[in-house]
CSV table of C-alpha atoms in Angstrom, one decimal:
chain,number,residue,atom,x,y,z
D,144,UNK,CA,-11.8,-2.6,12.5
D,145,UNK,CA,-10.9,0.8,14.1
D,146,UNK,CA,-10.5,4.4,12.2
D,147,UNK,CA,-7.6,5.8,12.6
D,148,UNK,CA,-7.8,8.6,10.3
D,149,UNK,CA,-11.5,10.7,9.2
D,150,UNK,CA,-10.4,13.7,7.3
D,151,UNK,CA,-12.7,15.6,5.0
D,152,UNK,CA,-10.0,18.1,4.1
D,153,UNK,CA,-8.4,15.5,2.0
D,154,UNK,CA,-11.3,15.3,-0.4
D,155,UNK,CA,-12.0,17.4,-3.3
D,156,UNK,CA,-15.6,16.8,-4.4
D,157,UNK,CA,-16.1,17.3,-8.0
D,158,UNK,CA,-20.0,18.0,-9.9
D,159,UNK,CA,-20.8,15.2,-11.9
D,160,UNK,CA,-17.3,13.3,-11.2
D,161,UNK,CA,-15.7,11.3,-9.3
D,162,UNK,CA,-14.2,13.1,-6.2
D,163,UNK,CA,-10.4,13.5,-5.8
D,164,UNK,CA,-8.5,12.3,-2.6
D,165,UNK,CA,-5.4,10.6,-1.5
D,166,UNK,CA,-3.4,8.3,-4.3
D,167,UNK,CA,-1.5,6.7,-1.3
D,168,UNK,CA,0.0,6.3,2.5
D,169,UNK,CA,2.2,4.6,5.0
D,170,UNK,CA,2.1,3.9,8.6
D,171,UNK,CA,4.8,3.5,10.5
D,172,UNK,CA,4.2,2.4,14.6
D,173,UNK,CA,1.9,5.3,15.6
D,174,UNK,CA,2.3,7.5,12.8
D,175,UNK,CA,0.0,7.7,9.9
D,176,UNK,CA,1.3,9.7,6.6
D,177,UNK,CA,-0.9,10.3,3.5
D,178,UNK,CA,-0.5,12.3,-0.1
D,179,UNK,CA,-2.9,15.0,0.4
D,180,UNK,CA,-3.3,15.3,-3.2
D,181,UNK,CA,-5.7,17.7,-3.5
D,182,UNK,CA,-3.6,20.6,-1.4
D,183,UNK,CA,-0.2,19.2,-2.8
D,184,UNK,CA,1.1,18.1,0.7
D,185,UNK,CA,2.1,15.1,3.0
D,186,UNK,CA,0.4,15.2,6.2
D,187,UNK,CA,1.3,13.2,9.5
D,188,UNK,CA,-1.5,11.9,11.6
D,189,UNK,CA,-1.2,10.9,14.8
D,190,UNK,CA,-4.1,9.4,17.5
D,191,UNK,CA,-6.5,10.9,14.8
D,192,UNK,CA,-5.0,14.3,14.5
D,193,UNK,CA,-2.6,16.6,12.0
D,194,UNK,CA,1.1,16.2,13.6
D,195,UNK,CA,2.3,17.9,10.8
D,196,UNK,CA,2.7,18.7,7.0
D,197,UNK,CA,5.1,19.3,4.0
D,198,UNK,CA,4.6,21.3,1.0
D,199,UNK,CA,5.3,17.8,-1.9
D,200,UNK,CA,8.1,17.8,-4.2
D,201,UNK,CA,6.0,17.9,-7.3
D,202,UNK,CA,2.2,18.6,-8.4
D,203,UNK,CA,2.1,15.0,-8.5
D,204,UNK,CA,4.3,13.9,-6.1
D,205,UNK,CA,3.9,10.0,-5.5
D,206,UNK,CA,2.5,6.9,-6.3
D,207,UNK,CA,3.6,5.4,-3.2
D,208,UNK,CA,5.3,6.3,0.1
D,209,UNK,CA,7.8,4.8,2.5
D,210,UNK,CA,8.7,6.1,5.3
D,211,UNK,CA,11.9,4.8,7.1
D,212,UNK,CA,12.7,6.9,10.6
D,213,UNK,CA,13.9,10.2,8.9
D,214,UNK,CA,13.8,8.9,5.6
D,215,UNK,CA,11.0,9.6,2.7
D,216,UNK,CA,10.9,6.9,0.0
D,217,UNK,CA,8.3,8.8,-2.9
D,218,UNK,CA,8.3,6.9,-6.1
D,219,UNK,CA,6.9,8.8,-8.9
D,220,UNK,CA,7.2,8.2,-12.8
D,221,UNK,CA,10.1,7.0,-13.8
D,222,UNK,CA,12.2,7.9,-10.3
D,223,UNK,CA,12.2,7.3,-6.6
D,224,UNK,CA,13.6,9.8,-4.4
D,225,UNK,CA,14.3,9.9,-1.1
D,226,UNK,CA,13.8,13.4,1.5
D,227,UNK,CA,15.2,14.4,5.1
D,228,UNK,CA,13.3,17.3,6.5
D,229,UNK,CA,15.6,20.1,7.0
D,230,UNK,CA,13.7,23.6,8.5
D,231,UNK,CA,10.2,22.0,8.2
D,232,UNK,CA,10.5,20.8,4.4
D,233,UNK,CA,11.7,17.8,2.8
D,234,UNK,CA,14.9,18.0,1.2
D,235,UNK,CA,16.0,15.5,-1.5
D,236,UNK,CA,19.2,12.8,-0.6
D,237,UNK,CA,18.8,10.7,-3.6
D,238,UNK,CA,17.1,10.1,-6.8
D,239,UNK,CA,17.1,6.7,-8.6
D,240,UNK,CA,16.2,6.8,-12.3
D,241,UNK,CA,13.9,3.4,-13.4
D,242,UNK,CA,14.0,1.6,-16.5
D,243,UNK,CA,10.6,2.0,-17.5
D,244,UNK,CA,8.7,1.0,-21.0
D,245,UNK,CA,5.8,0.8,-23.0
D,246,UNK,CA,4.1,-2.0,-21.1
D,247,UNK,CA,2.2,-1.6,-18.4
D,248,UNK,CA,2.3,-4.8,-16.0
D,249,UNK,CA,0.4,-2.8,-13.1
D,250,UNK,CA,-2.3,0.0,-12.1
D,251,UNK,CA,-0.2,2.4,-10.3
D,252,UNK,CA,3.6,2.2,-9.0
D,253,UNK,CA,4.3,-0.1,-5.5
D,254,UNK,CA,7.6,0.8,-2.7
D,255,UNK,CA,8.2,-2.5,-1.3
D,256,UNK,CA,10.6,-3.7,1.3
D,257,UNK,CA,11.9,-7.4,1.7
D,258,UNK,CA,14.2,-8.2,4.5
D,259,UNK,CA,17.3,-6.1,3.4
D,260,UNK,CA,15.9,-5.0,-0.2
D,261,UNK,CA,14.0,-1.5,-1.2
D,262,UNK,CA,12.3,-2.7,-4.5
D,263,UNK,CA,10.2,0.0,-6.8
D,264,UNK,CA,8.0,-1.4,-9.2
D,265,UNK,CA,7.0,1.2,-11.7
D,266,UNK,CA,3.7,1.1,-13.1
D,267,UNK,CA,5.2,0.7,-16.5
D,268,UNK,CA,8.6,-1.7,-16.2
D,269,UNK,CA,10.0,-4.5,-14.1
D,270,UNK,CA,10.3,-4.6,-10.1
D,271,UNK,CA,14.5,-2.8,-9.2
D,272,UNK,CA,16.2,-3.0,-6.4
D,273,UNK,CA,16.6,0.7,-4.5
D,274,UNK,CA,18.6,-0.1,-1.8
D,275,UNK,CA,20.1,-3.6,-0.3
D,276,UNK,CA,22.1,-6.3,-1.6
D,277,UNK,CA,19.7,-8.5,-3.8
D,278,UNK,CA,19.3,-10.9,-5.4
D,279,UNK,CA,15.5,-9.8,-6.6
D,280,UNK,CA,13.1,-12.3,-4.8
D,281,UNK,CA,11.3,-13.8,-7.5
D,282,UNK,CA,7.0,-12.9,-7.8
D,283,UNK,CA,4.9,-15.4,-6.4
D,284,UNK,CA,2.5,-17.8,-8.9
D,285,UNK,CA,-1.2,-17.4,-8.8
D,286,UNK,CA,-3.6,-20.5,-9.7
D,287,UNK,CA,-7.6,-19.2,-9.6
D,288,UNK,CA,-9.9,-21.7,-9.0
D,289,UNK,CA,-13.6,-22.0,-8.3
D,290,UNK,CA,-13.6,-21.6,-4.8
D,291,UNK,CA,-9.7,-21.4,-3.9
D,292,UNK,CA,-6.6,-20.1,-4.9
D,293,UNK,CA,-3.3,-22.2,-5.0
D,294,UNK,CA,-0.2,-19.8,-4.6
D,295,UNK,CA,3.6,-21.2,-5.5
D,296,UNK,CA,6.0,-18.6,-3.3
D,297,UNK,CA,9.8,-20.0,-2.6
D,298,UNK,CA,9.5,-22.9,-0.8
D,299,UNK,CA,6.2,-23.8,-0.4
D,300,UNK,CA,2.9,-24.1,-2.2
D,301,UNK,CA,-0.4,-23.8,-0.7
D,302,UNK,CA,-4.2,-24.3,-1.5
D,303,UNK,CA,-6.0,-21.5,-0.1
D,304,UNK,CA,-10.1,-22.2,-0.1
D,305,UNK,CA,-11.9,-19.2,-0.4
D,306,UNK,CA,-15.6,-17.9,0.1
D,307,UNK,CA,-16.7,-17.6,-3.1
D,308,UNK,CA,-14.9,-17.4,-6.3
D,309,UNK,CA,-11.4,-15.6,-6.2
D,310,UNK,CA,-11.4,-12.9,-9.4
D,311,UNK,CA,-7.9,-11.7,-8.2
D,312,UNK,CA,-4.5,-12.8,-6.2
D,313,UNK,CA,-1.6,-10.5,-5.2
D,314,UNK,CA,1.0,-10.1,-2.6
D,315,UNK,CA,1.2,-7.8,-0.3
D,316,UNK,CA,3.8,-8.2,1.5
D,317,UNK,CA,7.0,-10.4,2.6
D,318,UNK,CA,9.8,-11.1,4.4
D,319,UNK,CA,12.1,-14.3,5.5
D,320,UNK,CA,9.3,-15.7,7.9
D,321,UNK,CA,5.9,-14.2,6.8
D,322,UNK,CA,4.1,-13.1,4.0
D,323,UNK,CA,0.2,-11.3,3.3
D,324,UNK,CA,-1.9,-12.1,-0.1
D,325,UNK,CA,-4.5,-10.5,-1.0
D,326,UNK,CA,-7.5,-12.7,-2.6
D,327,UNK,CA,-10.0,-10.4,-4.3
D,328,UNK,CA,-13.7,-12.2,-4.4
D,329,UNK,CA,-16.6,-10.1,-5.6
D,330,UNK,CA,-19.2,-9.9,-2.8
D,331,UNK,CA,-21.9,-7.2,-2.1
D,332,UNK,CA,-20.6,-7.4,1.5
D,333,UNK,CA,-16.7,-7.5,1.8
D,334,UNK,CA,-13.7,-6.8,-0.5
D,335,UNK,CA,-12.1,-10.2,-0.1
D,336,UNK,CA,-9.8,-11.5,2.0
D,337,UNK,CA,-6.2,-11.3,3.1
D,338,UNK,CA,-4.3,-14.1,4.5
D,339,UNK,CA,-1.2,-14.1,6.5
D,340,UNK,CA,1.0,-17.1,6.5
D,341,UNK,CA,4.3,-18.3,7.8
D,342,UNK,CA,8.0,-18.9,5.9
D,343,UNK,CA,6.1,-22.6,5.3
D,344,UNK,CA,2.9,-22.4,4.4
D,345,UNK,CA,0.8,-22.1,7.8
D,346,UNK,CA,-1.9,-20.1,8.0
D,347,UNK,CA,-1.3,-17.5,11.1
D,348,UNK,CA,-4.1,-15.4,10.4
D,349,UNK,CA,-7.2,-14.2,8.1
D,350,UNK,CA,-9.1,-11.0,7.5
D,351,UNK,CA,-11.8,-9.4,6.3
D,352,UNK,CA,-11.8,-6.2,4.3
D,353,UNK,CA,-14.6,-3.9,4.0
D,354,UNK,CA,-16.2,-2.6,1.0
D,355,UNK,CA,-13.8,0.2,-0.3
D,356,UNK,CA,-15.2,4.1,-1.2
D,357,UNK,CA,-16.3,5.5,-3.7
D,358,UNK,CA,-13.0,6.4,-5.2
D,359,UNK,CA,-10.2,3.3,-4.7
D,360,UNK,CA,-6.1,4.8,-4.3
D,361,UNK,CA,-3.1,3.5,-5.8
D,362,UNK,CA,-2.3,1.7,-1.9
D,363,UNK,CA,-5.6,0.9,-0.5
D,364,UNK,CA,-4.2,-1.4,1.6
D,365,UNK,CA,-0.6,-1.8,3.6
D,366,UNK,CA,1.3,-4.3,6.0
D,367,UNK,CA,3.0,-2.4,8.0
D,368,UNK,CA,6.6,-3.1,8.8
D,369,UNK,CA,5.3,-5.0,12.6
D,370,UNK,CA,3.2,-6.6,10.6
D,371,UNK,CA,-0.2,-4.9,11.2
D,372,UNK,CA,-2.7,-4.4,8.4
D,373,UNK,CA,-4.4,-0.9,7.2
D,374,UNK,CA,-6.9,-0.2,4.3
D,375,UNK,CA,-7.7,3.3,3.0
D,376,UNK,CA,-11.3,4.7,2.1
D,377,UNK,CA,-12.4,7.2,0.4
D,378,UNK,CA,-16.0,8.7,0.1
D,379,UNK,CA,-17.1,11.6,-1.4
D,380,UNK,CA,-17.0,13.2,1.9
D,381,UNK,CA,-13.5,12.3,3.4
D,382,UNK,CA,-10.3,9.8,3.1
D,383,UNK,CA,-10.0,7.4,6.4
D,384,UNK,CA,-7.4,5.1,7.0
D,385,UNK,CA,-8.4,1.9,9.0
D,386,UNK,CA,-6.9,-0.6,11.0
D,387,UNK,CA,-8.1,-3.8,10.2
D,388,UNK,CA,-8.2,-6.7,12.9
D,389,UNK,CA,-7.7,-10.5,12.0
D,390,UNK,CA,-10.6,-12.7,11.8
D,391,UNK,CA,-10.9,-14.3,15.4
């Protein structure tokens, strides 16, 4: 595990309450960008340090970021809009209205990319297609057992045996040769376990996660697009973003 990011400016600490810090952020090669929610910005990191900042789009800007070269992906609500920076603020090139509903099928909003496909998934509403030629890929099946989880994804089905008793199963992320789950298991000293397997099955890789803060974001963790993995943290004294290494 390596910290990346350690800012205390991105926490608002609140009497009595929980404190009030990023929702979300993306990496992308060596450059780290975060919701600072409490001073209604996106900030750029870079080896540890502020490359640079945007004034956000809306008091409540995101539930999730992409960032694709000069492109920003913010999903919020009902929408998800894409920015350019023009003169040192972001400048909107798009906005896609979501068919959203009463039912809420997950905590907060997700930006996801598969191969070709952009797909939102709204907090409340089904998973749409932003950008790329589709089909949908259909969700992957979760089985909890006592000590492992099976998961049915396209082609293959797998058995994954777990220390201790899963609670939770989710994906991650995918593409046409790999794809990360997450397997949530209650323990006093980790936050479960994410496994990285191959287009049939294999299992490439494990890892770890460490407890989370005291306040847990919308994205705590991301799979970058090289297929790295990050987990974000937040205390009541500052938000970090970590880079977490495979189980060796």
């Amino acid at each position: 595990m390596k910290v990346l990011v350690d800012d205390s400016s991105l926490i608002e600490r609140q009497r009595g309450m929980e404190a009030i810090g990023p929702q979300t952020f993306f990496v992308s090669r060596s450059t780290i960008t975060v919701n600072d929610y409490v001073n209604n910005r996106l900030v750029e990191f870079r080896q540890g340090k502020r490359l640079r900042s945007f004034k956000s789009p809306g008091l409540d800007c995101c539930e999730d970021i992409r960032v694709e070269g000069s492109t920003y992906w913010l999903l919020a609500g009902d929408a998800v809009r894409s920015y350019t920076v023009v003169d040192s603020r972001l400048k909107r090139t798009l906005t896609r209205e979501l068919a959203v509903n009463d039912s809420t099928q997950w905590p907060m909003g997700k930006l996801s990319r598969e191969d070709d496909n952009l797909i939102a998934t709204p907090a409340k509403g089904k998973p749409e297609i932003i950008v790329g030629p589709g089909p949908l890929p259909a969700r992957p099946e979760f089985l909890l057992n006592k000590s492992s989880v099976e998961i049915h994804d396209g082609k293959f089905a797998i058995d994954l045996m777990t220390p201790g008793t899963p609670e939770d199963a989710t994906l991650l992320a995918r593409n046409s040769t790999n794809s990360w789950y997450w397997v949530y298991v209650d323990s006093p000293r980790n936050w479960g376990y994410v496994y990285h397997l191959d287009a049939g099955g294999t299992i490439l890789e494990t890892y770890t996660l460490p407890r989370p803060g005291v306040v847990v974001p919308s994205r705590p963790l991301l799979v970058s697009d090289d297929g790295k993995l990050y987990q974000m943290n937040l205390t009541n004294r500052s938000a970090r973003v970590l880079a977490i290494s495979p189980n060796r």
